[in-house]
C-alpha positions as a printed NumPy array, in Angstrom:
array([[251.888, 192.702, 205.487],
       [249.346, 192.541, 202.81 ],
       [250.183, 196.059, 201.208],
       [252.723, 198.828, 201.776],
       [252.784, 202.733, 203.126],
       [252.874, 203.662, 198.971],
       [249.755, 201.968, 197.955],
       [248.092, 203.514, 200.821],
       [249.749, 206.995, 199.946],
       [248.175, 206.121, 196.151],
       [244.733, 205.607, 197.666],
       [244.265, 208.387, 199.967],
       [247.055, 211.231, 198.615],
       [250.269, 211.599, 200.511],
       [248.849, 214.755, 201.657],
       [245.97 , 212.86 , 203.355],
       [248.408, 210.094, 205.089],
       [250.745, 212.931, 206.   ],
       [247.686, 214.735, 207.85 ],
       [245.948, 211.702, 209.487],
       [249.565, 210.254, 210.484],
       [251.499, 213.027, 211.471],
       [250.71 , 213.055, 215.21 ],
       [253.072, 215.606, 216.076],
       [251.995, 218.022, 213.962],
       [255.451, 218.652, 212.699],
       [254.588, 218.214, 208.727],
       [256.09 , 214.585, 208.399],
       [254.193, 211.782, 208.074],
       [254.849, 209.104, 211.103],
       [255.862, 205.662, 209.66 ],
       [255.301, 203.545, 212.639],
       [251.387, 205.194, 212.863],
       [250.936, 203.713, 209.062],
       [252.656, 200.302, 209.874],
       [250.262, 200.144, 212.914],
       [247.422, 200.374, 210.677],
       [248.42 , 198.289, 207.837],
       [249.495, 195.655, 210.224],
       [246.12 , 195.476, 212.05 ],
       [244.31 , 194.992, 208.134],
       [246.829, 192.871, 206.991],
       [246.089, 191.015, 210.598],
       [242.428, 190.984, 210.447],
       [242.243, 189.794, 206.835],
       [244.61 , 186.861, 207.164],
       [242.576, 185.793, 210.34 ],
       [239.014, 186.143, 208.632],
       [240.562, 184.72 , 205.166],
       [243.125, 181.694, 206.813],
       [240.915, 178.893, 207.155],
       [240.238, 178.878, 203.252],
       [243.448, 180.299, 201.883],
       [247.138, 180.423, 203.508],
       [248.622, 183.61 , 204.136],
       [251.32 , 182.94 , 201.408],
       [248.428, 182.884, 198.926],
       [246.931, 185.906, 200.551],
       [250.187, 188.25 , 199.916],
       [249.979, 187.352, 196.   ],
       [246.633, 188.672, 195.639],
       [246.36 , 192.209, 194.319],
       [242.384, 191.764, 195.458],
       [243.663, 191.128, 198.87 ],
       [245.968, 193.951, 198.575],
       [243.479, 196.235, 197.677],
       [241.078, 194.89 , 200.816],
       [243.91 , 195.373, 202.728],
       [244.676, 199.789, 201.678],
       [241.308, 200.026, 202.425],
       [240.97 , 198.694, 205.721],
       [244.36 , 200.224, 206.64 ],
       [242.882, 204.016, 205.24 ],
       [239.715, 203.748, 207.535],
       [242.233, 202.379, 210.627],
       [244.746, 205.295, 210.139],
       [241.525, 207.936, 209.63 ],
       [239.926, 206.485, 212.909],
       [243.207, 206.94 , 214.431],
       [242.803, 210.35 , 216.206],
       [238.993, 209.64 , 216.642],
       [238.32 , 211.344, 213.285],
       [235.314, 210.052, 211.281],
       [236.826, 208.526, 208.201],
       [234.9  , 210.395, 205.106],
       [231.659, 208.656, 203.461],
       [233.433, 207.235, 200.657],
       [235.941, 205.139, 202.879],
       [233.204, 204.13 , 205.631],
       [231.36 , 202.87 , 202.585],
       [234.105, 201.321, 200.932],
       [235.064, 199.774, 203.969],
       [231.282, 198.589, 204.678],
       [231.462, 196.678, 201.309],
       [234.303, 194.277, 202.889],
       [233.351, 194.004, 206.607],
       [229.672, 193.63 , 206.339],
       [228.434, 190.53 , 206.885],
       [227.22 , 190.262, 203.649],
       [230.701, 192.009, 202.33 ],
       [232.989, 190.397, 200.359],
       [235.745, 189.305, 202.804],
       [232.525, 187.397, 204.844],
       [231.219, 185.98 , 201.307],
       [235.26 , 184.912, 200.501],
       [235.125, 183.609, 203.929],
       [231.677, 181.549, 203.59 ],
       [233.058, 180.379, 200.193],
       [230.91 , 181.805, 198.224],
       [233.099, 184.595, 196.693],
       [236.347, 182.946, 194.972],
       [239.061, 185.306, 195.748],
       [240.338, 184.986, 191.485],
       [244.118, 183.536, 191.235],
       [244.213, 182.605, 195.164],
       [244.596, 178.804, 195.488],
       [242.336, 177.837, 198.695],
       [243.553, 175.062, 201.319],
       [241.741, 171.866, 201.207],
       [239.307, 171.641, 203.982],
       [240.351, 169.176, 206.487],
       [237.24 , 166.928, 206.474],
       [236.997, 163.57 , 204.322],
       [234.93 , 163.885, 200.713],
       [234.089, 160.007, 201.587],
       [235.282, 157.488, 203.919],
       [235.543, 153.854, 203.276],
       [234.525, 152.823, 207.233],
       [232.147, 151.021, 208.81 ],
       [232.088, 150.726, 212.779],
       [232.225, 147.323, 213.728],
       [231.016, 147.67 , 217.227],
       [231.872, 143.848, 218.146],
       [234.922, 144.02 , 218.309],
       [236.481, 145.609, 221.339],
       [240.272, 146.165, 220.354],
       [239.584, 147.075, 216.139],
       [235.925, 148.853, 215.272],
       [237.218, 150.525, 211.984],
       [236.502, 148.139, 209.474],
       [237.837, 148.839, 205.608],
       [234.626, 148.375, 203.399],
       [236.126, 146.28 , 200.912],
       [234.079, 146.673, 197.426],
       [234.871, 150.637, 197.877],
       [238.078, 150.725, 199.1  ],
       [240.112, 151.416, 195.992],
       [241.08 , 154.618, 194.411],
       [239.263, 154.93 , 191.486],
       [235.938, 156.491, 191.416],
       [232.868, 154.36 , 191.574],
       [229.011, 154.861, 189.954],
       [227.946, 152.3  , 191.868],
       [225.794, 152.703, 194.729],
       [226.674, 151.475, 198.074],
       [225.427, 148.659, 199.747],
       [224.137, 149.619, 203.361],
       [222.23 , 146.379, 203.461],
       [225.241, 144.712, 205.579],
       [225.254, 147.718, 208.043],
       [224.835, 146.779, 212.024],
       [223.473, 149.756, 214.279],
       [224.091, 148.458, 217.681]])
């Protein structure tokens, strides 16, 4: 989970998660209510966020942590039906918009500070050219830019067959 019952109790009072929590109505606030809430956040964040960032990296993050009491304050005031107050809807409409942050972190353009981002699994360049003659081997290695040191020179697509 992405942040705990006492950060939540720090954002909204313990008086407030007592009263949108307690279900019973017996004064005590209910514990599995709270993890419910902080587990759907913590949930929805590492599913929007994953693809850029790994969920290890997401549980360092005291921005992510902070994303995370939010979301899980305007789950637990929704909880009985309840609209959450103005503050929280807005605070929560400055993540989940589309144009929010969690959506900008998710586009890539907001860097999520001290969060280390997975490398995207397409290639930067390749070094192939499709040899459509041959039946058996079509990836050819493009010799004069096959190495691993960068290159300023530009490529060559003079010797390039489109069949």
């Amino acid at each position: 989970m992405l942040c705990t019952a006492e950060q939540l109790e720090r954002y909204l009072s313990p008086l407030g998660v007592m009263l949108f929590s307690d279900h019973e109505y017996d004064g005590v606030r209910d514990d599995t209510v709270i993890d419910d809430c902080i587990g759907r956040a913590s949930a929805e964040l590492i599913g929007l966020l994953y693809p850029l960032y790994p969920e290890s990296e997401l549980e360092q993050s005291a921005l992510v942590s902070e994303w995370c009491v939010v979301m899980s304050a305007y789950y637990l005031c929704l909880r009985r039906g309840n609209p959450p107050p103005d503050s929280l809807a807005n605070g929560f409409d400055r993540l989940m918009n589309p144009t929010g942050f969690i959506f900008m972190a998710r586009k890539g353009s907001f860097i999520i500070p001290g969060v280390a981002s997975t490398p995207v699994n397409a290639p930067a360049i390749t070094n192939y050219d499709i040899d459509r003659r041959y039946a058996n081997r079509t990836a050819r290695v493009i010799s004069p830019t096959s190495t691993n040191l960068p290159s300023e020179l530009p490529r060559d697509f003079s010797t390039r067959r489109w069949y």
